[in-house]
mmCIF file of C-alpha atoms in Angstrom:
data_model
loop_
_atom_site.group_PDB
_atom_site.id
_atom_site.type_symbol
_atom_site.label_atom_id
_atom_site.label_comp_id
_atom_site.label_asym_id
_atom_site.label_seq_id
_atom_site.Cartn_x
_atom_site.Cartn_y
_atom_site.Cartn_z
ATOM 1 C CA MET A 1 152.997 81.535 107.017
ATOM 2 C CA VAL A 2 150.064 83.077 105.119
ATOM 3 C CA ASN A 3 151.006 86.130 102.807
ATOM 4 C CA ALA A 4 148.514 89.205 102.546
ATOM 5 C CA THR A 5 148.878 91.770 99.927
ATOM 6 C CA LYS A 6 146.945 94.959 100.053
ATOM 7 C CA GLY A 7 145.049 96.144 96.741
ATOM 8 C CA LEU A 8 142.077 96.585 95.066
ATOM 9 C CA PHE A 9 139.527 93.750 93.900
ATOM 10 C CA VAL A 10 137.974 94.499 90.475
ATOM 11 C CA SER A 11 134.965 92.667 89.275
ATOM 12 C CA CYS A 12 133.654 93.277 85.855
ATOM 13 C CA ASP A 13 132.332 91.766 82.379
ATOM 14 C CA ILE A 14 134.553 89.718 80.205
ATOM 15 C CA PRO A 15 134.947 92.492 77.318
ATOM 16 C CA MET A 16 135.839 95.073 80.156
ATOM 17 C CA ALA A 17 138.410 92.469 81.652
ATOM 18 C CA GLN A 18 139.969 92.272 78.083
ATOM 19 C CA PHE A 19 139.980 96.320 78.071
ATOM 20 C CA ILE A 20 141.932 96.246 81.347
ATOM 21 C CA VAL A 21 144.444 93.673 80.447
ATOM 22 C CA ASN A 22 145.054 95.535 77.278
ATOM 23 C CA LEU A 23 145.313 98.845 79.310
ATOM 24 C CA ASN A 24 147.815 97.143 81.585
ATOM 25 C CA ALA A 25 149.946 95.789 78.855
ATOM 26 C CA SER A 26 150.285 99.087 77.179
ATOM 27 C CA LEU A 27 151.782 100.961 80.324
ATOM 28 C CA PRO A 28 155.547 100.795 81.043
ATOM 29 C CA ALA A 29 156.885 98.268 83.198
ATOM 30 C CA ALA A 30 156.946 100.667 86.360
ATOM 31 C CA HIS A 31 153.183 101.464 86.022
ATOM 32 C CA LYS A 32 151.819 98.213 85.470
ATOM 33 C CA PHE A 33 149.036 97.633 87.930
ATOM 34 C CA ILE A 34 147.607 94.007 87.833
ATOM 35 C CA ILE A 35 149.288 92.107 90.660
ATOM 36 C CA HIS A 36 147.136 88.948 89.892
ATOM 37 C CA VAL A 37 144.709 88.019 87.249
ATOM 38 C CA LEU A 38 142.193 85.830 89.220
ATOM 39 C CA ASP A 39 139.803 84.655 86.499
ATOM 40 C CA SER A 40 138.255 86.039 83.203
ATOM 41 C CA THR A 41 136.146 88.589 85.102
ATOM 42 C CA HIS A 42 137.987 89.489 88.328
ATOM 43 C CA PHE A 43 141.414 91.178 88.964
ATOM 44 C CA PHE A 44 143.613 92.063 91.899
ATOM 45 C CA VAL A 45 145.314 95.315 91.363
ATOM 46 C CA GLN A 46 147.324 98.018 92.866
ATOM 47 C CA PRO A 47 145.402 100.048 95.501
ATOM 48 C CA ASP A 48 145.610 103.637 93.816
ATOM 49 C CA VAL A 49 144.718 103.031 90.367
ATOM 50 C CA ALA A 50 140.936 103.130 90.750
ATOM 51 C CA GLY A 51 140.531 106.731 89.512
ATOM 52 C CA MET A 52 142.832 105.947 86.514
ATOM 53 C CA ILE A 53 140.997 102.645 85.478
ATOM 54 C CA ARG A 54 137.492 104.588 85.606
ATOM 55 C CA SER A 55 138.873 107.518 83.550
ATOM 56 C CA ALA A 56 140.393 105.168 80.951
ATOM 57 C CA ILE A 57 136.995 103.417 80.588
ATOM 58 C CA SER A 58 135.016 106.590 80.361
ATOM 59 C CA GLU A 59 137.489 107.897 77.580
ATOM 60 C CA PHE A 60 136.942 104.586 75.775
ATOM 61 C CA ARG A 61 133.167 105.045 76.124
ATOM 62 C CA ASP A 62 133.360 108.675 74.767
ATOM 63 C CA GLN A 63 135.465 107.460 71.795
ATOM 64 C CA ASN A 64 132.291 104.987 70.980
ATOM 65 C CA SER A 65 129.455 107.825 71.022
ATOM 66 C CA TYR A 66 128.522 110.300 68.481
ATOM 67 C CA GLU A 67 127.098 113.680 69.495
ATOM 68 C CA LYS A 68 125.021 115.504 67.006
ATOM 69 C CA PRO A 69 126.717 118.856 66.476
ATOM 70 C CA THR A 70 124.266 121.441 68.027
ATOM 71 C CA MET B 1 87.110 114.088 122.422
ATOM 72 C CA ILE B 2 84.444 111.559 122.936
ATOM 73 C CA SER B 3 81.769 112.797 120.676
ATOM 74 C CA GLY B 4 82.179 112.837 117.021
ATOM 75 C CA GLY B 5 83.039 116.412 117.339
ATOM 76 C CA ILE B 6 82.331 119.279 114.812
ATOM 77 C CA LEU B 7 85.281 121.307 113.395
ATOM 78 C CA PRO B 8 86.217 124.256 115.727
ATOM 79 C CA ARG B 9 85.830 126.478 112.710
ATOM 80 C CA GLU B 10 82.771 127.133 110.724
ATOM 81 C CA PRO B 11 82.804 128.584 107.275
ATOM 82 C CA MET B 12 81.746 132.420 107.355
ATOM 83 C CA PRO B 13 78.109 133.100 106.021
ATOM 84 C CA GLN B 14 77.972 134.153 102.403
ATOM 85 C CA SER B 15 76.540 137.521 103.459
ATOM 86 C CA VAL B 16 79.851 138.585 104.778
ATOM 87 C CA THR B 17 82.175 137.243 102.236
ATOM 88 C CA ALA B 18 82.234 138.882 99.038
ATOM 89 C CA ARG B 19 82.606 136.865 95.881
ATOM 90 C CA LEU B 20 84.694 133.782 96.566
ATOM 91 C CA PRO B 21 86.975 132.396 93.831
ATOM 92 C CA THR B 22 85.629 129.652 91.862
ATOM 93 C CA SER B 23 87.433 126.228 92.289
ATOM 94 C CA GLU B 24 89.075 126.646 89.090
ATOM 95 C CA GLU B 25 90.630 130.058 90.135
ATOM 96 C CA LEU B 26 91.487 128.694 93.421
ATOM 97 C CA ASP B 27 93.376 125.664 91.841
ATOM 98 C CA ALA B 28 95.007 128.078 89.372
ATOM 99 C CA TYR B 29 96.046 130.438 92.383
ATOM 100 C CA ALA B 30 97.350 127.505 94.302
ATOM 101 C CA HIS B 31 99.287 126.020 91.497
ATOM 102 C CA GLU B 32 100.685 129.465 90.425
ATOM 103 C CA GLN B 33 101.965 130.071 94.069
ATOM 104 C CA TRP B 34 103.232 126.670 94.421
ATOM 105 C CA GLU B 35 105.336 127.002 91.101
ATOM 106 C CA CYS B 36 106.612 130.385 91.999
ATOM 107 C CA PHE B 37 107.841 128.946 95.151
ATOM 108 C CA LEU B 38 109.644 126.139 93.788
ATOM 109 C CA LEU B 39 111.217 128.270 90.902
ATOM 110 C CA GLN B 40 112.420 130.592 93.684
ATOM 111 C CA LEU B 41 113.728 127.748 95.613
ATOM 112 C CA ILE B 42 115.832 126.420 92.867
ATOM 113 C CA SER B 43 116.919 130.035 92.307
ATOM 114 C CA SER B 44 116.818 129.682 88.485
ATOM 115 C CA GLY B 45 116.062 133.489 88.507
ATOM 116 C CA GLN B 46 113.108 132.773 86.510
ATOM 117 C CA ALA B 47 110.321 133.336 88.858
ATOM 118 C CA GLU B 48 108.150 136.219 87.742
ATOM 119 C CA LYS B 49 107.370 137.428 91.345
ATOM 120 C CA SER B 50 109.290 136.342 94.513
ATOM 121 C CA THR B 51 107.477 135.259 97.568
ATOM 122 C CA SER B 52 107.578 137.153 100.863
ATOM 123 C CA PHE B 53 109.549 134.293 102.728
ATOM 124 C CA SER B 54 112.669 135.849 104.239
ATOM 125 C CA SER B 55 115.807 134.965 102.672
ATOM 126 C CA SER B 56 116.777 133.154 105.727
ATOM 127 C CA MET B 57 113.468 131.005 105.464
ATOM 128 C CA MET B 58 114.436 130.123 101.899
ATOM 129 C CA ARG B 59 118.124 129.404 102.880
ATOM 130 C CA ILE B 60 116.571 126.744 105.262
ATOM 131 C CA PHE B 61 114.433 125.165 102.776
ATOM 132 C CA GLN B 62 117.475 125.060 100.452
ATOM 133 C CA ARG B 63 119.538 123.495 103.106
ATOM 134 C CA GLY B 64 119.382 119.967 101.709
ATOM 135 C CA LEU B 65 118.685 120.830 98.172
ATOM 136 C CA LEU B 66 121.126 123.590 97.115
ATOM 137 C CA ARG B 67 125.054 123.715 97.726
ATOM 138 C CA GLN B 68 126.759 126.788 97.412
ATOM 139 C CA ARG B 69 130.475 127.240 96.862
ATOM 140 C CA ASP B 70 131.961 130.728 97.328
ATOM 141 C CA LYS B 71 131.610 132.948 94.376
ATOM 142 C CA GLU B 72 129.780 130.276 92.428
ATOM 143 C CA ALA B 73 126.090 130.268 91.558
ATOM 144 C CA PRO B 74 124.350 127.903 93.880
ATOM 145 C CA ARG B 75 123.917 124.366 92.477
ATOM 146 C CA LEU B 76 121.500 121.650 92.992
ATOM 147 C CA THR B 77 122.475 118.720 95.068
ATOM 148 C CA GLU B 78 121.861 115.221 94.385
ATOM 149 C CA SER B 79 118.743 115.313 96.887
ATOM 150 C CA GLY B 80 117.653 118.612 95.140
ATOM 151 C CA PHE B 81 117.528 116.926 91.551
ATOM 152 C CA GLN B 82 115.464 113.994 93.268
ATOM 153 C CA PHE B 83 113.237 116.642 94.916
ATOM 154 C CA LEU B 84 112.365 118.083 91.679
ATOM 155 C CA LEU B 85 111.438 115.027 90.193
ATOM 156 C CA MET B 86 109.180 113.887 93.037
ATOM 157 C CA ASP B 87 105.206 114.048 93.262
ATOM 158 C CA THR B 88 103.706 117.384 94.381
ATOM 159 C CA ASN B 89 102.264 115.869 97.693
ATOM 160 C CA ALA B 90 105.799 114.362 98.490
ATOM 161 C CA GLN B 91 107.411 117.790 97.913
ATOM 162 C CA LEU B 92 104.918 119.511 99.910
ATOM 163 C CA TRP B 93 105.413 117.495 102.739
ATOM 164 C CA TYR B 94 109.283 117.832 102.637
ATOM 165 C CA ILE B 95 108.834 121.646 102.850
ATOM 166 C CA ILE B 96 106.333 121.584 105.660
ATOM 167 C CA ARG B 97 108.674 119.071 107.601
ATOM 168 C CA GLU B 98 111.564 121.610 107.056
ATOM 169 C CA TYR B 99 109.154 124.424 108.236
ATOM 170 C CA ILE B 100 108.122 122.755 111.156
ATOM 171 C CA SER B 101 111.502 121.616 112.337
ATOM 172 C CA ASN B 102 112.869 125.280 111.767
ATOM 173 C CA SER B 103 109.795 126.633 113.818
ATOM 174 C CA GLU B 104 111.089 124.930 116.808
ATOM 175 C CA GLU B 105 114.282 127.213 116.627
ATOM 176 C CA GLN B 106 111.876 130.049 116.457
ATOM 177 C CA GLY B 107 110.165 129.279 119.662
ATOM 178 C CA VAL B 108 107.016 128.190 118.238
ATOM 179 C CA ASP B 109 105.451 125.058 119.593
ATOM 180 C CA GLN B 110 105.639 122.217 117.073
ATOM 181 C CA ALA B 111 102.805 120.338 118.377
ATOM 182 C CA ASP B 112 100.622 123.299 117.977
ATOM 183 C CA LEU B 113 101.703 123.794 114.400
ATOM 184 C CA ILE B 114 101.297 120.139 113.392
ATOM 185 C CA ALA B 115 97.822 120.098 115.034
ATOM 186 C CA PHE B 116 96.812 123.324 112.982
ATOM 187 C CA LEU B 117 97.986 121.841 109.789
ATOM 188 C CA LEU B 118 95.978 118.597 110.467
ATOM 189 C CA GLU B 119 92.935 120.745 111.342
ATOM 190 C CA LEU B 120 93.319 122.703 108.081
ATOM 191 C CA SER B 121 93.432 119.643 105.951
ATOM 192 C CA PHE B 122 90.100 118.681 107.040
ATOM 193 C CA HIS B 123 88.582 121.991 106.211
ATOM 194 C CA THR B 124 86.588 122.280 103.028
ATOM 195 C CA PRO B 125 88.476 123.747 100.117
ATOM 196 C CA GLY B 126 86.697 126.761 98.825
ATOM 197 C CA GLU B 127 84.963 128.001 101.880
ATOM 198 C CA ALA B 128 85.988 131.176 103.702
ATOM 199 C CA TYR B 129 87.212 130.778 107.268
ATOM 200 C CA SER B 130 87.576 133.816 109.610
ATOM 201 C CA LEU B 131 91.120 134.839 110.554
ATOM 202 C CA ASP B 132 89.722 135.855 114.074
ATOM 203 C CA THR B 133 89.700 132.437 115.003
ATOM 204 C CA LEU B 134 93.361 131.886 114.837
ATOM 205 C CA THR B 135 96.082 132.268 117.489
ATOM 206 C CA ASP B 136 98.853 134.589 116.796
ATOM 207 C CA ASP B 137 101.024 131.711 115.806
ATOM 208 C CA GLN B 138 98.504 130.435 113.680
ATOM 209 C CA THR B 139 98.205 133.655 111.973
ATOM 210 C CA THR B 140 101.931 133.816 111.139
ATOM 211 C CA MET B 141 101.809 130.614 109.860
ATOM 212 C CA ILE B 142 98.816 131.252 107.496
ATOM 213 C CA LYS B 143 100.779 134.107 106.055
ATOM 214 C CA ASP B 144 103.632 131.410 105.319
ATOM 215 C CA LEU B 145 101.065 128.912 103.877
ATOM 216 C CA ALA B 146 99.735 131.689 101.550
ATOM 217 C CA ASP B 147 102.789 131.939 100.095
ATOM 218 C CA LEU B 148 103.190 128.393 99.380
ATOM 219 C CA GLY B 149 99.818 128.247 97.905
ATOM 220 C CA LEU B 150 98.020 126.164 100.607
ATOM 221 C CA VAL B 151 95.422 129.095 101.512
ATOM 222 C CA LYS B 152 94.338 132.162 99.958
ATOM 223 C CA LEU B 153 94.014 135.190 102.020
ATOM 224 C CA GLN B 154 91.205 137.762 101.204
ATOM 225 C CA LYS B 155 90.051 141.037 102.868
ATOM 226 C CA GLY B 156 86.439 142.040 103.043
ATOM 227 C CA ARG B 157 85.239 145.388 104.189
ATOM 228 C CA LYS B 158 85.671 144.501 108.025
ATOM 229 C CA GLU B 159 86.751 141.105 108.241
ATOM 230 C CA SER B 160 89.627 139.031 106.567
ATOM 231 C CA TRP B 161 89.604 135.324 105.869
ATOM 232 C CA PHE B 162 91.318 132.539 104.395
ATOM 233 C CA ILE B 163 90.421 129.938 101.783
ATOM 234 C CA PRO B 164 91.902 126.590 102.006
ATOM 235 C CA THR B 165 93.127 125.235 98.370
ATOM 236 C CA LYS B 166 93.322 121.619 97.212
ATOM 237 C CA LEU B 167 96.979 121.513 98.056
ATOM 238 C CA ALA B 168 95.968 122.068 101.932
ATOM 239 C CA THR B 169 93.268 119.357 101.864
ATOM 240 C CA ASN B 170 95.699 116.985 100.116
ATOM 241 C CA LEU B 171 97.823 117.046 103.103
ATOM 242 C CA SER B 172 95.966 114.498 104.793
ATOM 243 C CA VAL B 173 95.308 112.516 101.718
ATOM 244 C CA SER B 174 97.511 109.355 101.201
ATOM 245 C CA LEU B 175 100.278 110.130 98.999
ATOM 246 C CA THR B 176 99.187 107.430 96.277
ATOM 247 C CA ASP B 177 95.596 108.532 96.061
ATOM 248 C CA SER B 178 95.305 108.879 92.250
ATOM 249 C CA SER B 179 92.060 110.943 92.490
ATOM 250 C CA SER B 180 94.190 114.154 93.627
ATOM 251 C CA ARG B 181 96.686 113.559 90.827
ATOM 252 C CA LYS B 182 96.995 116.581 88.442
ATOM 253 C CA GLN B 183 96.850 115.932 84.790
ATOM 254 C CA GLY B 184 100.166 114.666 82.994
ATOM 255 C CA PHE B 185 101.606 116.371 80.166
ATOM 256 C CA VAL B 186 104.403 114.448 78.662
ATOM 257 C CA VAL B 187 104.331 112.128 75.761
ATOM 258 C CA VAL B 188 107.205 110.227 75.062
ATOM 259 C CA GLU B 189 107.543 108.355 71.765
ATOM 260 C CA THR B 190 109.538 105.539 70.461
ATOM 261 C CA ASN B 191 111.967 107.315 68.748
ATOM 262 C CA PHE B 192 112.977 109.083 71.804
ATOM 263 C CA ARG B 193 111.355 112.261 70.986
ATOM 264 C CA MET B 194 109.579 113.931 73.915
ATOM 265 C CA TYR B 195 106.519 116.442 73.617
ATOM 266 C CA ALA B 196 105.430 118.269 76.793
ATOM 267 C CA TYR B 197 102.191 120.178 76.682
ATOM 268 C CA SER B 198 102.998 122.602 79.226
ATOM 269 C CA SER B 199 103.896 126.339 79.406
ATOM 270 C CA SER B 200 105.321 126.292 82.922
ATOM 271 C CA LYS B 201 108.947 127.377 83.310
ATOM 272 C CA LEU B 202 109.120 124.751 86.134
ATOM 273 C CA HIS B 203 108.350 121.844 83.866
ATOM 274 C CA CYS B 204 110.841 123.073 81.288
ATOM 275 C CA GLU B 205 113.547 123.350 83.883
ATOM 276 C CA ILE B 206 112.630 119.564 85.235
ATOM 277 C CA LEU B 207 112.792 118.345 81.730
ATOM 278 C CA ARG B 208 116.070 120.086 81.156
ATOM 279 C CA LEU B 209 117.380 118.048 83.758
ATOM 280 C CA PHE B 210 117.482 114.862 81.817
ATOM 281 C CA ALA B 211 116.320 115.666 78.281
ATOM 282 C CA ARG B 212 117.764 118.009 75.573
ATOM 283 C CA VAL B 213 115.096 120.519 75.082
ATOM 284 C CA GLU B 214 114.980 121.674 71.329
ATOM 285 C CA TYR B 215 112.099 123.961 70.892
ATOM 286 C CA GLN B 216 109.908 125.836 73.327
ATOM 287 C CA LEU B 217 106.759 126.883 72.058
ATOM 288 C CA PRO B 218 104.017 128.871 73.794
ATOM 289 C CA ASN B 219 102.192 125.572 74.891
ATOM 290 C CA LEU B 220 104.486 122.939 74.043
ATOM 291 C CA ILE B 221 108.214 121.863 74.924
ATOM 292 C CA VAL B 222 109.766 119.771 72.259
ATOM 293 C CA GLY B 223 112.745 117.665 73.280
ATOM 294 C CA ALA B 224 114.768 114.432 72.989
ATOM 295 C CA ILE B 225 115.899 111.940 75.408
ATOM 296 C CA THR B 226 119.674 111.706 74.211
ATOM 297 C CA LYS B 227 122.603 109.547 75.782
ATOM 298 C CA GLU B 228 124.436 112.706 76.562
ATOM 299 C CA SER B 229 121.484 114.453 78.522
ATOM 300 C CA LEU B 230 120.941 111.077 80.341
ATOM 301 C CA TYR B 231 124.456 110.954 81.416
ATOM 302 C CA ASN B 232 124.256 114.549 82.564
ATOM 303 C CA ALA B 233 121.611 113.549 84.857
ATOM 304 C CA PHE B 234 123.294 110.473 86.140
ATOM 305 C CA GLU B 235 126.261 112.668 87.005
ATOM 306 C CA ASN B 236 124.075 114.864 89.007
ATOM 307 C CA GLY B 237 122.877 111.874 91.048
ATOM 308 C CA ILE B 238 119.439 111.166 89.332
ATOM 309 C CA THR B 239 118.721 107.505 88.957
ATOM 310 C CA ALA B 240 117.287 105.928 85.862
ATOM 311 C CA GLY B 241 114.292 104.686 88.129
ATOM 312 C CA GLN B 242 113.508 108.131 89.054
ATOM 313 C CA ILE B 243 113.487 109.461 85.644
ATOM 314 C CA VAL B 244 111.019 106.574 84.387
ATOM 315 C CA THR B 245 108.687 107.103 87.281
ATOM 316 C CA PHE B 246 108.542 110.794 86.458
ATOM 317 C CA LEU B 247 107.734 110.228 82.816
ATOM 318 C CA GLN B 248 105.108 107.421 83.946
ATOM 319 C CA GLN B 249 103.444 109.649 86.396
ATOM 320 C CA ASN B 250 103.289 112.937 84.425
ATOM 321 C CA ALA B 251 102.324 110.953 81.134
ATOM 322 C CA HIS B 252 99.627 112.935 79.068
ATOM 323 C CA PRO B 253 96.099 111.688 79.352
ATOM 324 C CA ARG B 254 96.168 110.490 75.682
ATOM 325 C CA VAL B 255 98.836 108.097 76.324
ATOM 326 C CA ALA B 256 98.450 107.399 79.991
ATOM 327 C CA GLU B 257 95.624 104.885 79.344
ATOM 328 C CA LYS B 258 97.875 102.784 77.069
ATOM 329 C CA LEU B 259 100.007 100.186 78.656
ATOM 330 C CA PRO B 260 102.901 100.931 78.838
ATOM 331 C CA SER B 261 102.386 104.748 79.129
ATOM 332 C CA VAL B 262 106.164 105.138 78.291
ATOM 333 C CA PRO B 263 107.459 103.008 75.548
ATOM 334 C CA GLU B 264 109.535 99.816 76.828
ATOM 335 C CA ASN B 265 112.249 100.482 74.457
ATOM 336 C CA VAL B 266 112.810 104.009 75.821
ATOM 337 C CA THR B 267 112.669 102.933 79.583
ATOM 338 C CA ASP B 268 114.881 99.932 78.663
ATOM 339 C CA GLN B 269 117.433 101.982 77.132
ATOM 340 C CA ILE B 270 117.403 104.498 79.895
ATOM 341 C CA ARG B 271 118.335 101.687 82.465
ATOM 342 C CA LEU B 272 120.910 100.236 80.096
ATOM 343 C CA TRP B 273 122.697 103.481 79.757
ATOM 344 C CA GLU B 274 122.568 103.836 83.322
ATOM 345 C CA THR B 275 124.256 100.547 83.963
ATOM 346 C CA ASP B 276 126.790 101.047 81.166
ATOM 347 C CA LEU B 277 128.321 103.666 83.609
ATOM 348 C CA ASN B 278 128.997 101.098 86.299
ATOM 349 C CA ARG B 279 130.423 98.468 84.341
ATOM 350 C CA VAL B 280 133.482 97.913 86.812
ATOM 351 C CA GLU B 281 133.299 97.429 90.462
ATOM 352 C CA MET B 282 136.104 98.044 92.594
ATOM 353 C CA THR B 283 136.416 97.081 96.126
ATOM 354 C CA PRO B 284 139.464 97.836 98.510
ATOM 355 C CA ALA B 285 140.660 94.463 99.675
ATOM 356 C CA HIS B 286 143.649 92.127 100.539
ATOM 357 C CA PHE B 287 144.871 88.886 98.715
ATOM 358 C CA TYR B 288 145.816 85.936 100.861
ATOM 359 C CA ASP B 289 147.851 83.031 99.673
ATOM 360 C CA GLU B 290 150.563 80.377 100.678
ATOM 361 C CA PHE B 291 148.540 78.778 103.135
ATOM 362 C CA PRO B 292 150.201 76.066 105.164
ATOM 363 C CA SER B 293 147.495 73.499 104.860
ATOM 364 C CA ARG B 294 144.050 73.033 103.326
ATOM 365 C CA ASP B 295 142.519 73.234 106.781
ATOM 366 C CA VAL B 296 143.824 76.430 107.601
ATOM 367 C CA PHE B 297 142.411 77.555 104.073
ATOM 368 C CA GLU B 298 139.013 76.259 104.836
ATOM 369 C CA ALA B 299 138.943 77.664 108.213
ATOM 370 C CA ALA B 300 139.979 81.131 107.058
ATOM 371 C CA SER B 301 137.477 80.879 104.038
ATOM 372 C CA ASP B 302 134.592 80.109 106.513
ATOM 373 C CA PHE B 303 135.651 82.799 109.151
ATOM 374 C CA ALA B 304 135.675 85.447 106.030
ATOM 375 C CA ARG B 305 132.349 84.080 104.882
ATOM 376 C CA MET B 306 130.588 84.369 108.116
ATOM 377 C CA HIS B 307 131.865 88.082 108.364
ATOM 378 C CA ASN B 308 130.503 88.695 104.902
ATOM 379 C CA GLY B 309 133.885 89.741 103.678
ATOM 380 C CA LEU B 310 134.816 86.911 101.262
ATOM 381 C CA LEU B 311 135.012 88.403 97.730
ATOM 382 C CA TRP B 312 136.842 85.405 95.679
ATOM 383 C CA GLU B 313 138.410 82.342 96.543
ATOM 384 C CA ASP B 314 140.359 79.684 94.485
ATOM 385 C CA ALA B 315 140.190 76.417 96.681
ATOM 386 C CA LYS B 316 142.638 74.386 94.342
ATOM 387 C CA LYS B 317 145.262 77.057 94.583
ATOM 388 C CA MET B 318 144.322 77.852 98.061
ATOM 389 C CA ARG B 319 144.092 81.699 97.593
ATOM 390 C CA MET B 320 141.491 84.123 98.343
ATOM 391 C CA VAL B 321 140.488 88.008 98.290
ATOM 392 C CA VAL B 322 138.950 89.355 101.606
ATOM 393 C CA LYS B 323 137.508 93.064 102.084
ATOM 394 C CA ALA B 324 139.923 95.142 103.564
ATOM 395 C CA GLU B 325 137.382 96.120 106.348
ATOM 396 C CA ILE B 326 137.936 92.938 107.891
ATOM 397 C CA HIS B 327 141.654 92.535 107.383
ATOM 398 C CA MET B 328 142.317 93.023 111.106
ATOM 399 C CA LEU B 329 139.970 90.338 112.250
ATOM 400 C CA MET B 330 141.294 88.107 109.633
ATOM 401 C CA ARG B 331 145.079 88.629 111.078
ATOM 402 C CA GLU B 332 143.885 87.840 114.492
ATOM 403 C CA HIS B 333 142.023 84.733 113.289
ATOM 404 C CA LEU B 334 145.218 83.403 111.374
ATOM 405 C CA ARG B 335 147.393 84.136 114.360
ATOM 406 C CA GLY B 336 145.059 82.091 116.387
ATOM 407 C CA GLN B 337 145.345 79.273 113.952
ATOM 408 C CA ASN B 338 149.175 79.408 114.125
ATOM 409 C CA LYS B 339 149.339 78.492 117.596
#
């Protein structure tokens, strides 16, 4: 019988994919959100982590930018 | 209307009208009124004088453009930002559309209004036309149009008349007619610095939307296009395409002849920064595996593809990801397959 799992399909580029894998590994076992690693640019994750992933990415982006002090 | 038809309205003779404004004075008047109206619309509090539109009329115009939460200053919505970056003709048509759809609620016949507007657009700008030729509805409308800068009202000793400005005659001109384009004022350099030769508060507000304004001199606004200022703009719903179009359409005449009028490294970088914000795409979906046989898998995959819902599949391991919207349909299909 076919098995169906509900979740979120994530599609990105390879560096972002590595970032997400790293993020997943850094979380304690109860919070790990990746259900399947489909290939180098796609994941299947828990359904409610969209906001968390986006804020982690924007934090990562802010760390890389320099703002001239006004 | 079989014959060619003359305008139902003739310009008034020079003997009655006193000194008519020159075309530069008229253009300046129209420009000033329109800017005043726009500034008041986005209620930046910087308009020097407010128009005589009732506050309920202003609220109708602001309906799609501003959003106000209780106890907070009104904020521009996404369409509000895009409205500001639009071409003057497009903005004018938006306001006129709102005005017309509102007039129905006030009991004025829409067809009359639209006919009058089209008539107005065929008058000669700079010529005076008597107010006596207007019906009551049209007279009310003329007063509103004067506030927008489409006509100028003047009074003589015994008569009053209105003078259509270029804004009115441009109503019937196609939106892409470049002869009616006003002069540009923005110079963008390859080092991302921006110089806007304008003393208009409205221009300053618009530039603040996506650039960091550094100095404001009496006839020059100096600023820079930075990542932070652009991120601000993207968060407010403005797209990179709109910003680039605005810069290209308003390029200063000195750079407008060069090709490209805005340096490509600036336009490319604006687009790159926009895509940087959307590096990850997330779609609610369902994951299917443990198919009993390859045939069932292929049938299910074709079914999903037909309904435009197949996001990913692995034929070797017989696994697939399908959009959440068609999950119910997939379930029905698989149940049908089982029998």
